[in-house]
Amino acid sequence: MTKDIAIIGGSTAGFFTAHLLARKGCKVRVYEREEDVRLSPRTLIVTSYMRDLMGSLSESSVINEIRRFELFANGRVAVISLKRPDLVIERSKLIQRLAVKAEANGAKVLTGHRFLGLKPNGKNMNFTILRNGGGGWVEESANVLVGADGAFSKVAQSAGWPKHLTLPLFQAVVKLPKDMPSDATRIWFVPEDTPYFYWLIPHSPTQGVLGLISKEEREGHSSLERFLERKGIVPIDFQSARIPLYTKWIPSHRKLQESHVYLVGDAAGHVKTSTMGGLVTGFRGALGVAEAILNGGSSRELRALRRELGRHMLMRKVLHNFTQAEYAKLLDMLNIPTKHSLGVFNRDETDKLLWNLFLRKPRLLLLGLRSLLINKQLFRLFSI
Ligand SMILES: Cc1cc2nc3c(=O)[nH]c(=O)nc-3n(C[C@H](O)[C@H](O)[C@H](O)COP(=O)(O)OP(=O)(O)OC[C@H]3O[C@@H](n4cnc5c(N)ncnc54)[C@H](O)[C@@H]3O)c2cc1C
């Protein structure tokens, strides 16, 4: 029997899932609340893993390539040269490309359609959609419902998944400093402002985005403004949003009566806690969910993603309370072989990366274990 699948959310994760399922002959509809999938621009950075996952699908959205990382902490600098470049992506171009591909495979895209709630009905899932522009309500139905509707997923909420904790992300579009090459990304560790880091990612020879993840909404914006002032960088525009904080693996499938609901992307919380990047992990989740739908449940990709997200959480636990001095010590510990490992293995293949780092510098493992032990009590308190 042909599977009839409704996907809520027409963005990266939703359209990629639609493409994967439609090309296998499923009947797919994508419901997006916005009238137009051509959203305002947003600059994202991903590893070359994206090319491995998506092949030519990602190419038209690549606007720059990053060949080295410059890491700064307490006056120390470490430079990592990447064997395969990181990709700077224009999200709106990627969404359009994926939408076109999904439609070419037979998926139907309905913009201006907002999901409101669901009602299981035996083997089918009934759900309510509000059409924009006075189009009124309609009751729709499908065998499988996929929530790809972002961090505040209404599908997840309606099907009984717990809410994600979220953190605010702030970034400013800026003119690049004169000494900044457009194929480098700068990372500053400033734990007084954020337990994460500041980034500066060039998206053209003259402009880039500078941002941070903050613990608090108000703190974040003022930290960013102070940092820009200290660096003498003038903001051109600001972007902000909340990102789901991955705290533990939550199964992305639920059975309601005889029908099935899945979550992908930010809706499933598939975001790397170490860097808060969610694009590649969202695509891996989409691959896994498509695999599970087609195979009737099991997915190797979802199991691998679970392990990957677990390793990122472990790294976050190690780094979360590092002081300036500890970051500086960490950068000092990076010798030629460890920098080589960091340049060869990227942050989407942490199994190989961590193994290689520890093999080349066992003291890094000791540093990590010590930090984990010290932070244990704190993480219990904040359940991070
Ligand atoms: C400013 C910023 C910078 C970022 N930088 C990076 C980066 O450098 N690298 C990286 O890997 N990640 C980055 N991320 C994270 C990354 O963008 C997200 O993880 C990813 O885009 C999530 O995609 P998604 O398709 O799951 O969700 P979203 O892109 O949030 O899409 C959800 C879609 O669902 C629709 N929707 C919501 N509710 C409904 C409803 N009720 N009915 C119908 N439709 C609905 C929305 O309109 C939207 O189109 C960044 C995020 C932000 C905000």
Short mmCIF file of C-alpha atoms and ligand atoms in Angstrom, two decimals:
data_model
loop_
_atom_site.label_atom_id
_atom_site.label_comp_id
_atom_site.label_asym_id
_atom_site.label_seq_id
_atom_site.Cartn_x
_atom_site.Cartn_y
_atom_site.Cartn_z
CA MET A 1 0.00 0.00 0.00
CA THR A 2 1.32 3.52 -0.85
CA LYS A 3 2.06 5.43 2.34
CA ASP A 4 0.25 8.72 2.72
CA ILE A 5 2.49 11.13 4.64
CA ALA A 6 1.86 14.65 5.92
CA ILE A 7 4.86 16.76 6.89
CA ILE A 8 4.32 19.88 9.00
CA GLY A 9 6.98 22.55 8.41
CA GLY A 10 8.51 23.54 5.09
CA SER A 11 12.10 24.30 6.02
CA THR A 12 15.36 22.35 5.76
CA ALA A 13 14.43 19.21 7.73
CA GLY A 14 10.84 19.05 6.41
CA PHE A 15 11.72 19.39 2.73
CA PHE A 16 14.63 16.97 2.97
CA THR A 17 12.32 14.37 4.56
CA ALA A 18 9.74 15.08 1.84
CA HIS A 19 12.37 14.58 -0.88
CA LEU A 20 13.56 11.26 0.62
CA LEU A 21 10.05 9.83 0.98
CA ALA A 22 8.56 11.14 -2.28
CA ARG A 23 11.40 9.67 -4.33
CA LYS A 24 10.56 6.25 -2.84
CA GLY A 25 6.99 6.53 -4.11
CA CYS A 26 5.23 7.76 -0.95
CA LYS A 27 2.39 10.23 -1.34
CA VAL A 28 3.76 13.31 0.47
CA ARG A 29 2.20 16.65 1.42
CA VAL A 30 4.16 19.45 3.13
CA TYR A 31 2.20 22.07 5.10
CA GLU A 32 4.04 25.35 5.80
CA ARG A 33 2.47 28.19 7.77
CA GLU A 34 4.33 30.95 5.88
CA GLU A 35 2.96 32.10 2.52
CA ASP A 36 6.37 31.84 0.87
CA VAL A 37 9.28 29.44 1.50
CA ARG A 38 11.71 32.22 0.42
CA LEU A 39 12.58 33.38 3.91
CA SER A 40 14.87 36.21 4.95
CA PRO A 41 18.58 35.30 4.57
CA ARG A 42 20.43 33.47 7.36
CA THR A 43 24.11 32.50 7.27
CA LEU A 44 24.98 29.04 8.59
CA ILE A 45 28.21 27.11 8.79
CA VAL A 46 28.36 23.33 8.35
CA THR A 47 31.08 20.74 7.96
CA SER A 48 31.89 18.95 4.71
CA TYR A 49 29.73 16.12 6.09
CA MET A 50 26.85 18.01 4.46
CA ARG A 51 28.32 17.33 1.00
CA ASP A 52 28.64 13.62 1.86
CA LEU A 53 25.01 13.52 2.98
CA MET A 54 23.38 15.54 0.25
CA GLY A 55 25.72 15.56 -2.72
CA SER A 56 24.79 18.12 -5.36
CA LEU A 57 21.61 19.09 -3.48
CA SER A 58 23.56 21.45 -1.20
CA GLU A 59 25.80 23.06 -3.83
CA SER A 60 23.64 26.00 -4.95
CA SER A 61 23.38 27.24 -1.35
CA VAL A 62 27.14 27.24 -0.65
CA ILE A 63 28.23 30.90 -0.60
CA ASN A 64 31.72 30.51 0.89
CA GLU A 65 34.22 27.87 1.98
CA ILE A 66 36.22 27.98 5.22
CA ARG A 67 39.74 26.55 5.17
CA ARG A 68 40.93 27.40 8.65
CA PHE A 69 39.75 28.12 12.16
CA GLU A 70 41.45 30.69 14.39
CA LEU A 71 40.79 30.02 18.09
CA PHE A 72 41.39 32.73 20.72
CA ALA A 73 41.46 32.51 24.53
CA ASN A 74 43.12 34.78 27.04
CA GLY A 75 45.71 36.11 24.60
CA ARG A 76 46.50 32.66 23.11
CA VAL A 77 45.82 31.77 19.46
CA ALA A 78 45.63 28.36 17.80
CA VAL A 79 45.13 27.93 14.05
CA ILE A 80 43.54 24.77 12.65
CA SER A 81 43.83 24.18 8.90
CA LEU A 82 40.96 22.10 7.54
CA LYS A 83 41.70 19.28 5.13
CA ARG A 84 38.19 19.56 3.69
CA PRO A 85 36.64 23.03 3.90
CA ASP A 86 33.63 23.88 6.03
CA LEU A 87 30.73 25.29 4.01
CA VAL A 88 29.01 28.60 4.58
CA ILE A 89 25.40 28.14 3.57
CA GLU A 90 22.65 30.59 2.72
CA ARG A 91 19.66 28.95 4.36
CA SER A 92 16.94 30.52 2.20
CA LYS A 93 18.65 29.19 -0.98
CA LEU A 94 18.94 25.73 0.56
CA ILE A 95 15.24 25.69 1.51
CA GLN A 96 14.20 26.71 -2.01
CA ARG A 97 16.43 24.05 -3.59
CA LEU A 98 15.03 21.34 -1.31
CA ALA A 99 11.44 22.46 -1.96
CA VAL A 100 11.97 22.28 -5.73
CA LYS A 101 13.56 18.81 -5.41
CA ALA A 102 10.76 17.50 -3.17
CA GLU A 103 8.15 18.80 -5.64
CA ALA A 104 10.03 17.30 -8.59
CA ASN A 105 9.80 13.92 -6.82
CA GLY A 106 6.03 14.34 -6.52
CA ALA A 107 5.56 15.96 -3.09
CA LYS A 108 2.78 18.55 -2.83
CA VAL A 109 3.72 21.78 -1.02
CA LEU A 110 0.94 23.79 0.64
CA THR A 111 2.14 27.17 1.91
CA GLY A 112 0.00 29.42 4.10
CA HIS A 113 -1.26 26.32 5.96
CA ARG A 114 -0.81 26.30 9.73
CA PHE A 115 -1.09 23.06 11.71
CA LEU A 116 -3.27 23.46 14.81
CA GLY A 117 -3.73 20.03 16.36
CA LEU A 118 -4.23 16.31 15.76
CA LYS A 119 -6.77 13.63 16.49
CA PRO A 120 -5.81 9.95 15.97
CA ASN A 121 -8.49 7.97 14.21
CA GLY A 122 -7.55 4.27 14.07
CA LYS A 123 -5.00 3.74 11.29
CA ASN A 124 -5.24 7.37 10.24
CA MET A 125 -4.15 10.60 11.79
CA ASN A 126 -6.66 13.42 11.47
CA PHE A 127 -5.30 16.91 11.90
CA THR A 128 -6.58 20.47 11.70
CA ILE A 129 -5.08 23.05 9.38
CA LEU A 130 -5.84 26.78 9.36
CA ARG A 131 -5.49 28.35 5.92
CA ASN A 132 -4.12 31.91 5.78
CA GLY A 133 -6.02 34.81 4.28
CA GLY A 134 -9.44 33.86 5.61
CA GLY A 135 -9.28 30.39 4.06
CA GLY A 136 -10.81 28.86 7.19
CA TRP A 137 -10.16 25.49 8.82
CA VAL A 138 -9.86 22.14 7.15
CA GLU A 139 -9.62 18.67 8.63
CA GLU A 140 -7.00 16.56 6.85
CA SER A 141 -5.82 13.01 7.32
CA ALA A 142 -2.71 10.86 6.67
CA ASN A 143 -1.23 7.46 7.68
CA VAL A 144 1.93 9.11 9.03
CA LEU A 145 2.43 12.62 10.39
CA VAL A 146 5.94 14.14 10.53
CA GLY A 147 6.60 17.21 12.71
CA ALA A 148 9.33 19.33 11.11
CA ASP A 149 7.96 22.51 12.64
CA GLY A 150 10.96 23.73 14.59
CA ALA A 151 11.99 24.23 18.22
CA PHE A 152 8.45 25.05 19.43
CA SER A 153 6.84 22.19 17.51
CA LYS A 154 3.05 22.16 17.74
CA VAL A 155 3.07 18.58 16.42
CA ALA A 156 5.32 17.46 19.31
CA GLN A 157 3.11 19.28 21.79
CA SER A 158 -0.11 17.80 20.35
CA ALA A 159 1.31 14.25 20.35
CA GLY A 160 2.49 14.53 23.97
CA TRP A 161 6.27 14.96 23.63
CA PRO A 162 7.88 17.05 26.40
CA LYS A 163 8.84 20.66 25.55
CA HIS A 164 12.49 21.41 24.71
CA LEU A 165 14.58 23.74 26.79
CA THR A 166 15.78 26.45 24.41
CA LEU A 167 18.66 28.95 24.44
CA PRO A 168 18.80 32.33 22.71
CA LEU A 169 21.16 32.82 19.77
CA PHE A 170 22.17 36.33 18.71
CA GLN A 171 24.18 37.26 15.67
CA ALA A 172 25.03 40.49 13.89
CA VAL A 173 25.80 40.89 10.22
CA VAL A 174 29.10 42.81 10.20
CA LYS A 175 31.81 44.19 7.95
CA LEU A 176 34.86 41.94 8.24
CA PRO A 177 37.88 43.38 10.09
CA LYS A 178 40.69 44.40 7.68
CA ASP A 179 43.03 41.61 8.87
CA MET A 180 40.40 38.88 8.43
CA PRO A 181 40.71 36.55 5.42
CA SER A 182 37.34 35.49 4.03
CA ASP A 183 38.26 31.78 4.17
CA ALA A 184 38.82 31.75 7.96
CA THR A 185 36.39 31.51 10.87
CA ARG A 186 37.30 33.09 14.21
CA ILE A 187 36.24 31.63 17.55
CA TRP A 188 36.73 33.49 20.84
CA PHE A 189 36.26 31.73 24.19
CA VAL A 190 34.98 34.34 26.65
CA PRO A 191 33.39 32.37 29.52
CA GLU A 192 32.44 35.58 31.39
CA ASP A 193 29.93 36.27 28.58
CA THR A 194 28.95 32.76 27.42
CA PRO A 195 29.77 29.13 28.28
CA TYR A 196 29.82 28.60 24.48
CA PHE A 197 31.88 31.01 22.32
CA TYR A 198 31.70 33.98 19.97
CA TRP A 199 32.03 33.21 16.26
CA LEU A 200 32.79 35.32 13.22
CA ILE A 201 31.90 33.57 9.96
CA PRO A 202 32.54 35.35 6.64
CA HIS A 203 29.80 34.94 4.04
CA SER A 204 31.46 37.16 1.43
CA PRO A 205 34.90 38.76 0.95
CA THR A 206 33.73 41.80 2.95
CA GLN A 207 30.93 40.68 5.31
CA GLY A 208 30.16 37.99 7.84
CA VAL A 209 28.12 37.15 10.93
CA LEU A 210 29.37 37.52 14.50
CA GLY A 211 27.32 35.87 17.22
CA LEU A 212 26.97 33.94 20.43
CA ILE A 213 24.67 31.57 22.29
CA SER A 214 23.67 33.03 25.61
CA LYS A 215 22.13 31.66 28.79
CA GLU A 216 19.69 34.58 29.05
CA GLU A 217 17.81 36.62 26.46
CA ARG A 218 18.71 40.09 27.85
CA GLU A 219 22.30 39.25 28.75
CA GLY A 220 22.99 37.89 25.25
CA HIS A 221 22.15 41.01 23.31
CA SER A 222 24.15 43.33 25.58
CA SER A 223 27.13 40.91 25.62
CA LEU A 224 27.12 40.93 21.81
CA GLU A 225 26.98 44.73 21.65
CA ARG A 226 29.85 45.08 24.17
CA PHE A 227 31.94 42.50 22.30
CA LEU A 228 31.39 44.27 18.95
CA GLU A 229 32.42 47.56 20.56
CA ARG A 230 35.57 46.05 22.10
CA LYS A 231 36.57 44.66 18.70
CA GLY A 232 35.70 47.93 16.91
CA ILE A 233 33.21 46.11 14.64
CA VAL A 234 30.07 47.95 13.52
CA PRO A 235 26.88 45.85 13.19
CA ILE A 236 24.85 46.18 9.99
CA ASP A 237 21.90 44.06 11.05
CA PHE A 238 20.88 41.69 13.88
CA GLN A 239 19.35 38.18 13.79
CA SER A 240 18.13 36.18 16.76
CA ALA A 241 16.16 33.02 17.53
CA ARG A 242 15.95 30.29 20.12
CA ILE A 243 17.72 26.95 19.62
CA PRO A 244 16.65 23.69 21.30
CA LEU A 245 19.04 22.44 23.94
CA TYR A 246 19.63 18.70 23.59
CA THR A 247 19.67 17.20 27.09
CA LYS A 248 18.95 13.54 26.34
CA TRP A 249 17.79 11.30 23.52
CA ILE A 250 14.03 11.29 23.10
CA PRO A 251 12.62 8.73 20.63
CA SER A 252 11.45 10.54 17.50
CA HIS A 253 8.51 8.18 16.96
CA ARG A 254 5.17 7.80 18.76
CA LYS A 255 2.28 5.54 17.98
CA LEU A 256 -1.12 7.07 18.67
CA GLN A 257 -3.80 4.39 18.30
CA GLU A 258 -2.80 2.71 15.00
CA SER A 259 -1.20 5.77 13.39
CA HIS A 260 2.36 7.09 13.57
CA VAL A 261 3.91 10.46 14.40
CA TYR A 262 7.61 11.30 13.87
CA LEU A 263 9.71 14.39 14.63
CA VAL A 264 12.70 15.69 12.65
CA GLY A 265 15.17 18.59 12.92
CA ASP A 266 14.77 21.18 15.67
CA ALA A 267 11.33 19.72 16.48
CA ALA A 268 13.15 16.53 17.56
CA GLY A 269 15.87 18.55 19.37
CA HIS A 270 18.56 17.13 17.08
CA VAL A 271 21.11 19.86 17.75
CA LYS A 272 24.78 19.38 18.72
CA THR A 273 25.14 20.67 22.28
CA SER A 274 28.84 21.38 21.79
CA THR A 275 28.33 24.05 19.09
CA MET A 276 24.50 24.32 18.86
CA GLY A 277 24.66 23.53 15.13
CA GLY A 278 21.49 21.77 13.98
CA LEU A 279 21.55 21.62 10.21
CA VAL A 280 23.57 18.45 9.56
CA THR A 281 22.12 16.61 12.56
CA GLY A 282 18.64 17.65 11.38
CA PHE A 283 19.37 16.09 7.98
CA ARG A 284 20.69 12.94 9.63
CA GLY A 285 17.48 12.77 11.67
CA ALA A 286 15.47 13.20 8.45
CA LEU A 287 17.40 10.34 6.83
CA GLY A 288 16.74 8.21 9.91
CA VAL A 289 13.03 9.01 10.09
CA ALA A 290 12.60 8.34 6.34
CA GLU A 291 14.42 5.01 6.84
CA ALA A 292 12.17 4.15 9.81
CA ILE A 293 8.97 5.02 7.91
CA LEU A 294 10.03 2.98 4.88
CA ASN A 295 11.30 0.00 6.92
CA GLY A 296 8.41 -0.03 9.36
CA GLY A 297 10.34 1.12 12.44
CA SER A 298 14.05 0.45 12.61
CA SER A 299 16.78 2.89 11.59
CA ARG A 300 20.57 2.54 11.79
CA GLU A 301 20.94 6.25 11.02
CA LEU A 302 18.88 7.25 14.08
CA ARG A 303 20.97 4.97 16.30
CA ALA A 304 24.18 6.51 14.93
CA LEU A 305 22.76 10.02 15.42
CA ARG A 306 21.90 9.20 19.01
CA ARG A 307 25.54 8.20 19.67
CA GLU A 308 26.82 11.33 17.90
CA LEU A 309 24.56 13.66 19.90
CA GLY A 310 25.60 11.85 23.11
CA ARG A 311 29.29 12.55 22.39
CA HIS A 312 28.53 16.23 21.79
CA MET A 313 26.75 16.38 25.11
CA LEU A 314 29.76 14.85 26.81
CA MET A 315 32.04 17.47 25.22
CA ARG A 316 29.69 20.22 26.36
CA LYS A 317 29.79 18.85 29.91
CA VAL A 318 33.58 18.97 29.82
CA LEU A 319 33.78 22.52 28.46
CA HIS A 320 30.74 24.13 30.05
CA ASN A 321 32.51 25.57 33.10
CA PHE A 322 35.96 26.15 31.65
CA THR A 323 37.58 29.40 32.76
CA GLN A 324 39.63 31.66 30.45
CA ALA A 325 42.77 30.11 31.94
CA GLU A 326 41.53 26.57 31.22
CA TYR A 327 40.70 27.45 27.61
CA ALA A 328 44.17 29.01 27.25
CA LYS A 329 45.68 25.82 28.69
CA LEU A 330 43.65 23.77 26.22
CA LEU A 331 44.91 25.85 23.27
CA ASP A 332 48.50 25.52 24.58
CA MET A 333 48.06 21.73 24.64
CA LEU A 334 47.23 21.64 20.92
CA ASN A 335 50.46 20.47 19.31
CA ILE A 336 51.03 19.73 15.61
CA PRO A 337 49.55 16.16 15.68
CA THR A 338 46.37 17.22 17.56
CA LYS A 339 45.88 20.22 15.26
CA HIS A 340 46.27 17.79 12.37
CA SER A 341 43.52 15.55 13.82
CA LEU A 342 41.25 18.59 14.28
CA GLY A 343 41.87 19.52 10.66
CA VAL A 344 41.21 16.04 9.27
CA PHE A 345 38.18 14.90 11.33
CA ASN A 346 35.26 17.27 11.63
CA ARG A 347 32.70 17.89 14.38
CA ASP A 348 30.15 15.61 12.69
CA GLU A 349 32.42 12.56 13.08
CA THR A 350 33.34 12.86 16.75
CA ASP A 351 33.94 9.10 17.14
CA LYS A 352 37.02 9.37 14.91
CA LEU A 353 37.94 12.86 16.11
CA LEU A 354 37.98 12.08 19.85
CA TRP A 355 39.72 8.74 19.39
CA ASN A 356 42.49 10.41 17.33
CA LEU A 357 42.89 13.33 19.73
CA PHE A 358 43.23 11.09 22.78
CA LEU A 359 45.64 8.80 20.99
CA ARG A 360 47.85 11.71 20.00
CA LYS A 361 47.58 13.57 23.32
CA PRO A 362 46.44 11.35 26.25
CA ARG A 363 46.59 14.38 28.57
CA LEU A 364 43.48 15.70 26.80
CA LEU A 365 41.58 12.66 28.05
CA LEU A 366 42.77 13.31 31.61
CA LEU A 367 41.77 16.98 31.34
CA GLY A 368 38.32 15.92 30.11
CA LEU A 369 37.79 13.34 32.87
CA ARG A 370 38.91 15.80 35.54
CA SER A 371 36.52 18.45 34.24
CA LEU A 372 33.67 15.92 34.09
CA LEU A 373 34.21 14.94 37.72
CA ILE A 374 34.34 18.57 38.88
CA ASN A 375 31.25 19.53 36.89
CA LYS A 376 29.19 16.47 37.87
CA GLN A 377 27.45 18.11 40.81
CA LEU A 378 26.75 21.27 38.84
CA PHE A 379 25.16 19.40 35.93
CA ARG A 380 22.91 17.53 38.30
CA LEU A 381 21.71 20.86 39.63
CA PHE A 382 21.04 22.41 36.20
CA SER A 383 20.32 19.12 34.40
CA ILE A 384 22.48 20.26 31.44
C1 LIG B 1 20.48 32.74 13.63
C2 LIG B 1 20.74 31.24 13.58
C3 LIG B 1 21.99 30.80 13.16
C4 LIG B 1 22.26 29.41 13.11
N1 LIG B 1 23.48 28.99 12.70
C5 LIG B 1 23.70 27.67 12.50
C6 LIG B 1 24.91 27.22 11.93
O1 LIG B 1 25.83 28.01 11.66
N2 LIG B 1 25.07 25.87 11.71
C7 LIG B 1 24.10 24.96 12.00
O2 LIG B 1 24.28 23.77 11.75
N3 LIG B 1 22.94 25.37 12.57
C8 LIG B 1 22.71 26.68 12.81
N4 LIG B 1 21.53 27.11 13.34
C9 LIG B 1 20.52 26.09 13.65
C10 LIG B 1 19.78 25.66 12.37
O3 LIG B 1 19.40 26.80 11.64
C11 LIG B 1 18.54 24.85 12.75
O4 LIG B 1 18.94 23.76 13.56
C12 LIG B 1 17.83 24.33 11.50
O5 LIG B 1 17.62 25.35 10.58
C13 LIG B 1 16.50 23.71 11.92
O6 LIG B 1 15.76 23.41 10.77
P1 LIG B 1 14.30 22.79 10.90
O7 LIG B 1 13.86 22.53 9.50
O8 LIG B 1 14.30 21.67 11.86
O9 LIG B 1 13.42 23.92 11.60
P2 LIG B 1 13.07 25.43 11.15
O10 LIG B 1 14.07 25.94 10.17
O11 LIG B 1 12.84 26.16 12.41
O12 LIG B 1 11.72 25.24 10.36
C14 LIG B 1 10.47 24.99 10.93
C15 LIG B 1 9.42 25.31 9.88
O13 LIG B 1 8.15 24.94 10.38
C16 LIG B 1 7.21 25.99 10.12
N5 LIG B 1 6.15 25.88 11.14
C17 LIG B 1 6.27 26.09 12.47
N6 LIG B 1 5.08 25.89 13.08
C18 LIG B 1 4.21 25.51 12.11
C19 LIG B 1 2.83 25.14 12.12
N7 LIG B 1 2.09 25.14 13.25
N8 LIG B 1 2.23 24.79 10.94
C20 LIG B 1 2.96 24.80 9.77
N9 LIG B 1 4.26 25.15 9.71
C21 LIG B 1 4.87 25.49 10.86
C22 LIG B 1 8.05 27.26 10.21
O14 LIG B 1 7.44 28.35 9.56
C23 LIG B 1 9.35 26.80 9.56
O15 LIG B 1 9.33 26.98 8.16
C24 LIG B 1 21.24 28.48 13.47
C25 LIG B 1 19.99 28.94 13.90
C26 LIG B 1 19.75 30.30 13.95
C27 LIG B 1 18.40 30.76 14.45
#
